[in-house]
């Protein structure tokens, strides 16, 4: 992990890990996000606290073991950078049969790792 520090105790290196800080956000699916080819905007606070600008993709892991590699699309909007999940996001929408009103919860797995756990809550469940 990038934030790990190597310290030495009696000349023996010891790896000290910083605690993992879990960050999550949720998105209620609208008509817009359920359309073919649409991207998914990521919350700015999430981008600032978790996403590294050097990342080209974000991997979404679903409870059933499937994963989706979504390209990160960076956009400059009124002097602030926005970031969207690319069009492969729609593969997850389609495979998980997401529709308007369903909720998707995104949660970090580990600091510095470009993967998110994804939990699906279908409307009515």
C-alpha positions as protocol buffer text, in pm:
chain_id: "A"
residue {
  index: 1
  type: UNK
  ca { x: 0 y: 0 z: 0 }
}
residue {
  index: 2
  type: UNK
  ca { x: 134 y: 346 z: -90 }
}
residue {
  index: 3
  type: UNK
  ca { x: 69 y: 491 z: 257 }
}
residue {
  index: 4
  type: UNK
  ca { x: 260 y: 216 z: 437 }
}
residue {
  index: 5
  type: UNK
  ca { x: 569 y: 316 z: 626 }
}
residue {
  index: 6
  type: UNK
  ca { x: 872 y: 101 z: 689 }
}
residue {
  index: 7
  type: UNK
  ca { x: 1020 y: 158 z: 1033 }
}
residue {
  index: 8
  type: UNK
  ca { x: 1300 y: -28 z: 1194 }
}
residue {
  index: 9
  type: UNK
  ca { x: 1284 y: -180 z: 1538 }
}
residue {
  index: 10
  type: UNK
  ca { x: 1622 y: -301 z: 1665 }
}
residue {
  index: 11
  type: UNK
  ca { x: 1751 y: -290 z: 1304 }
}
residue {
  index: 12
  type: UNK
  ca { x: 1467 y: -517 z: 1181 }
}
residue {
  index: 13
  type: UNK
  ca { x: 1236 y: -349 z: 927 }
}
residue {
  index: 14
  type: UNK
  ca { x: 871 y: -350 z: 1034 }
}
residue {
  index: 15
  type: UNK
  ca { x: 589 y: -257 z: 799 }
}
residue {
  index: 16
  type: UNK
  ca { x: 339 y: -26 z: 969 }
}
residue {
  index: 17
  type: UNK
  ca { x: 9 y: -9 z: 784 }
}
residue {
  index: 18
  type: UNK
  ca { x: -219 y: 289 z: 807 }
}
residue {
  index: 19
  type: UNK
  ca { x: -580 y: 200 z: 881 }
}
residue {
  index: 20
  type: UNK
  ca { x: -801 y: 153 z: 577 }
}
residue {
  index: 21
  type: UNK
  ca { x: -1050 y: 435 z: 545 }
}
residue {
  index: 22
  type: UNK
  ca { x: -1373 y: 315 z: 393 }
}
residue {
  index: 23
  type: UNK
  ca { x: -1553 y: 559 z: 170 }
}
residue {
  index: 24
  type: UNK
  ca { x: -1891 y: 489 z: 19 }
}
residue {
  index: 25
  type: UNK
  ca { x: -2162 y: 660 z: -180 }
}
residue {
  index: 26
  type: UNK
  ca { x: -2491 y: 554 z: -326 }
}
residue {
  index: 27
  type: UNK
  ca { x: -2676 y: 628 z: -645 }
}
residue {
  index: 28
  type: UNK
  ca { x: -3046 y: 586 z: -713 }
}
residue {
  index: 29
  type: UNK
  ca { x: -3086 y: 487 z: -1076 }
}
residue {
  index: 30
  type: UNK
  ca { x: -3277 y: 737 z: -1288 }
}
residue {
  index: 31
  type: UNK
  ca { x: -3407 y: 713 z: -1642 }
}
residue {
  index: 32
  type: UNK
  ca { x: -3078 y: 872 z: -1757 }
}
residue {
  index: 33
  type: UNK
  ca { x: -2844 y: 612 z: -1599 }
}
residue {
  index: 34
  type: UNK
  ca { x: -3047 y: 320 z: -1729 }
}
residue {
  index: 35
  type: UNK
  ca { x: -3005 y: 423 z: -2097 }
}
residue {
  index: 36
  type: UNK
  ca { x: -2764 y: 245 z: -2332 }
}
residue {
  index: 37
  type: UNK
  ca { x: -2422 y: 408 z: -2351 }
}
residue {
  index: 38
  type: UNK
  ca { x: -2465 y: 649 z: -2061 }
}
residue {
  index: 39
  type: UNK
  ca { x: -2183 y: 732 z: -1824 }
}
residue {
  index: 40
  type: UNK
  ca { x: -2215 y: 764 z: -1447 }
}
residue {
  index: 41
  type: UNK
  ca { x: -2092 y: 1084 z: -1279 }
}
residue {
  index: 42
  type: UNK
  ca { x: -1898 y: 1024 z: -958 }
}
residue {
  index: 43
  type: UNK
  ca { x: -1954 y: 1253 z: -658 }
}
residue {
  index: 44
  type: UNK
  ca { x: -1686 y: 1524 z: -631 }
}
residue {
  index: 45
  type: UNK
  ca { x: -1620 y: 1446 z: -264 }
}
residue {
  index: 46
  type: UNK
  ca { x: -1554 y: 1082 z: -358 }
}
residue {
  index: 47
  type: UNK
  ca { x: -1320 y: 1189 z: -639 }
}
residue {
  index: 48
  type: UNK
  ca { x: -1126 y: 1420 z: -405 }
}
residue {
  index: 49
  type: UNK
  ca { x: -1092 y: 1163 z: -126 }
}
residue {
  index: 50
  type: UNK
  ca { x: -1040 y: 839 z: -317 }
}
residue {
  index: 51
  type: UNK
  ca { x: -972 y: 859 z: -691 }
}
residue {
  index: 52
  type: UNK
  ca { x: -612 y: 909 z: -803 }
}
residue {
  index: 53
  type: UNK
  ca { x: -572 y: 1126 z: -1111 }
}
residue {
  index: 54
  type: UNK
  ca { x: -330 y: 872 z: -1257 }
}
residue {
  index: 55
  type: UNK
  ca { x: -598 y: 602 z: -1270 }
}
residue {
  index: 56
  type: UNK
  ca { x: -739 y: 521 z: -1612 }
}
residue {
  index: 57
  type: UNK
  ca { x: -1009 y: 284 z: -1489 }
}
residue {
  index: 58
  type: UNK
  ca { x: -1212 y: 185 z: -1186 }
}
residue {
  index: 59
  type: UNK
  ca { x: -1302 y: -179 z: -1132 }
}
residue {
  index: 60
  type: UNK
  ca { x: -1648 y: -250 z: -993 }
}
residue {
  index: 61
  type: UNK
  ca { x: -1687 y: -581 z: -808 }
}
residue {
  index: 62
  type: UNK
  ca { x: -2036 y: -723 z: -760 }
}
residue {
  index: 63
  type: UNK
  ca { x: -2135 y: -970 z: -485 }
}
residue {
  index: 64
  type: UNK
  ca { x: -2164 y: -1260 z: -733 }
}
residue {
  index: 65
  type: UNK
  ca { x: -1795 y: -1233 z: -826 }
}
residue {
  index: 66
  type: UNK
  ca { x: -1833 y: -1050 z: -1155 }
}
residue {
  index: 67
  type: UNK
  ca { x: -1624 y: -740 z: -1211 }
}
residue {
  index: 68
  type: UNK
  ca { x: -1656 y: -454 z: -1455 }
}
residue {
  index: 69
  type: UNK
  ca { x: -1360 y: -248 z: -1570 }
}
residue {
  index: 70
  type: UNK
  ca { x: -1492 y: 103 z: -1634 }
}
residue {
  index: 71
  type: UNK
  ca { x: -1280 y: 368 z: -1798 }
}
residue {
  index: 72
  type: UNK
  ca { x: -1257 y: 692 z: -1601 }
}
residue {
  index: 73
  type: UNK
  ca { x: -1356 y: 994 z: -1806 }
}
residue {
  index: 74
  type: UNK
  ca { x: -1210 y: 1320 z: -1672 }
}
residue {
  index: 75
  type: UNK
  ca { x: -1386 y: 1643 z: -1769 }
}
residue {
  index: 76
  type: UNK
  ca { x: -1300 y: 1999 z: -1685 }
}
residue {
  index: 77
  type: UNK
  ca { x: -1620 y: 2175 z: -1586 }
}
residue {
  index: 78
  type: UNK
  ca { x: -1615 y: 2534 z: -1463 }
}
residue {
  index: 79
  type: UNK
  ca { x: -1259 y: 2508 z: -1328 }
}
residue {
  index: 80
  type: UNK
  ca { x: -1339 y: 2186 z: -1141 }
}
residue {
  index: 81
  type: UNK
  ca { x: -1260 y: 1838 z: -1262 }
}
residue {
  index: 82
  type: UNK
  ca { x: -1548 y: 1597 z: -1289 }
}
residue {
  index: 83
  type: UNK
  ca { x: -1506 y: 1225 z: -1331 }
}
residue {
  index: 84
  type: UNK
  ca { x: -1748 y: 976 z: -1484 }
}
residue {
  index: 85
  type: UNK
  ca { x: -1750 y: 598 z: -1516 }
}
residue {
  index: 86
  type: UNK
  ca { x: -1730 y: 515 z: -1885 }
}
residue {
  index: 87
  type: UNK
  ca { x: -1983 y: 338 z: -2103 }
}
residue {
  index: 88
  type: UNK
  ca { x: -1896 y: -8 z: -1967 }
}
residue {
  index: 89
  type: UNK
  ca { x: -2092 y: 102 z: -1662 }
}
residue {
  index: 90
  type: UNK
  ca { x: -2397 y: 14 z: -1872 }
}
residue {
  index: 91
  type: UNK
  ca { x: -2283 y: -352 z: -1886 }
}
residue {
  index: 92
  type: UNK
  ca { x: -2332 y: -366 z: -1509 }
}
residue {
  index: 93
  type: UNK
  ca { x: -2671 y: -194 z: -1541 }
}
residue {
  index: 94
  type: UNK
  ca { x: -2779 y: -449 z: -1799 }
}
residue {
  index: 95
  type: UNK
  ca { x: -2635 y: -760 z: -1628 }
}
residue {
  index: 96
  type: UNK
  ca { x: -2784 y: -670 z: -1290 }
}
residue {
  index: 97
  type: UNK
  ca { x: -3119 y: -574 z: -1449 }
}
residue {
  index: 98
  type: UNK
  ca { x: -3110 y: -228 z: -1292 }
}
residue {
  index: 99
  type: UNK
  ca { x: -3404 y: -3 z: -1352 }
}
residue {
  index: 100
  type: UNK
  ca { x: -3534 y: 334 z: -1240 }
}
residue {
  index: 101
  type: UNK
  ca { x: -3554 y: 354 z: -861 }
}
residue {
  index: 102
  type: UNK
  ca { x: -3297 y: 80 z: -788 }
}
residue {
  index: 103
  type: UNK
  ca { x: -3014 y: 179 z: -555 }
}
residue {
  index: 104
  type: UNK
  ca { x: -2646 y: 106 z: -611 }
}
residue {
  index: 105
  type: UNK
  ca { x: -2405 y: 135 z: -317 }
}
residue {
  index: 106
  type: UNK
  ca { x: -2036 y: 179 z: -400 }
}
residue {
  index: 107
  type: UNK
  ca { x: -1778 y: 111 z: -127 }
}
residue {
  index: 108
  type: UNK
  ca { x: -1402 y: 129 z: -133 }
}
residue {
  index: 109
  type: UNK
  ca { x: -1210 y: -193 z: -69 }
}
residue {
  index: 110
  type: UNK
  ca { x: -868 y: -59 z: 23 }
}
residue {
  index: 111
  type: UNK
  ca { x: -687 y: 275 z: 14 }
}
residue {
  index: 112
  type: UNK
  ca { x: -492 y: 319 z: -307 }
}
residue {
  index: 113
  type: UNK
  ca { x: -669 y: 34 z: -486 }
}
residue {
  index: 114
  type: UNK
  ca { x: -884 y: 124 z: -787 }
}
residue {
  index: 115
  type: UNK
  ca { x: -1161 y: -123 z: -698 }
}
residue {
  index: 116
  type: UNK
  ca { x: -1505 y: -73 z: -548 }
}
residue {
  index: 117
  type: UNK
  ca { x: -1748 y: -323 z: -402 }
}
residue {
  index: 118
  type: UNK
  ca { x: -2093 y: -272 z: -548 }
}
residue {
  index: 119
  type: UNK
  ca { x: -2415 y: -364 z: -369 }
}
residue {
  index: 120
  type: UNK
  ca { x: -2743 y: -362 z: -558 }
}
residue {
  index: 121
  type: UNK
  ca { x: -3073 y: -288 z: -383 }
}
residue {
  index: 122
  type: UNK
  ca { x: -3362 y: -339 z: -625 }
}
residue {
  index: 123
  type: UNK
  ca { x: -3661 y: -114 z: -573 }
}
residue {
  index: 124
  type: UNK
  ca { x: -3920 y: -294 z: -367 }
}
residue {
  index: 125
  type: UNK
  ca { x: -3667 y: -514 z: -180 }
}
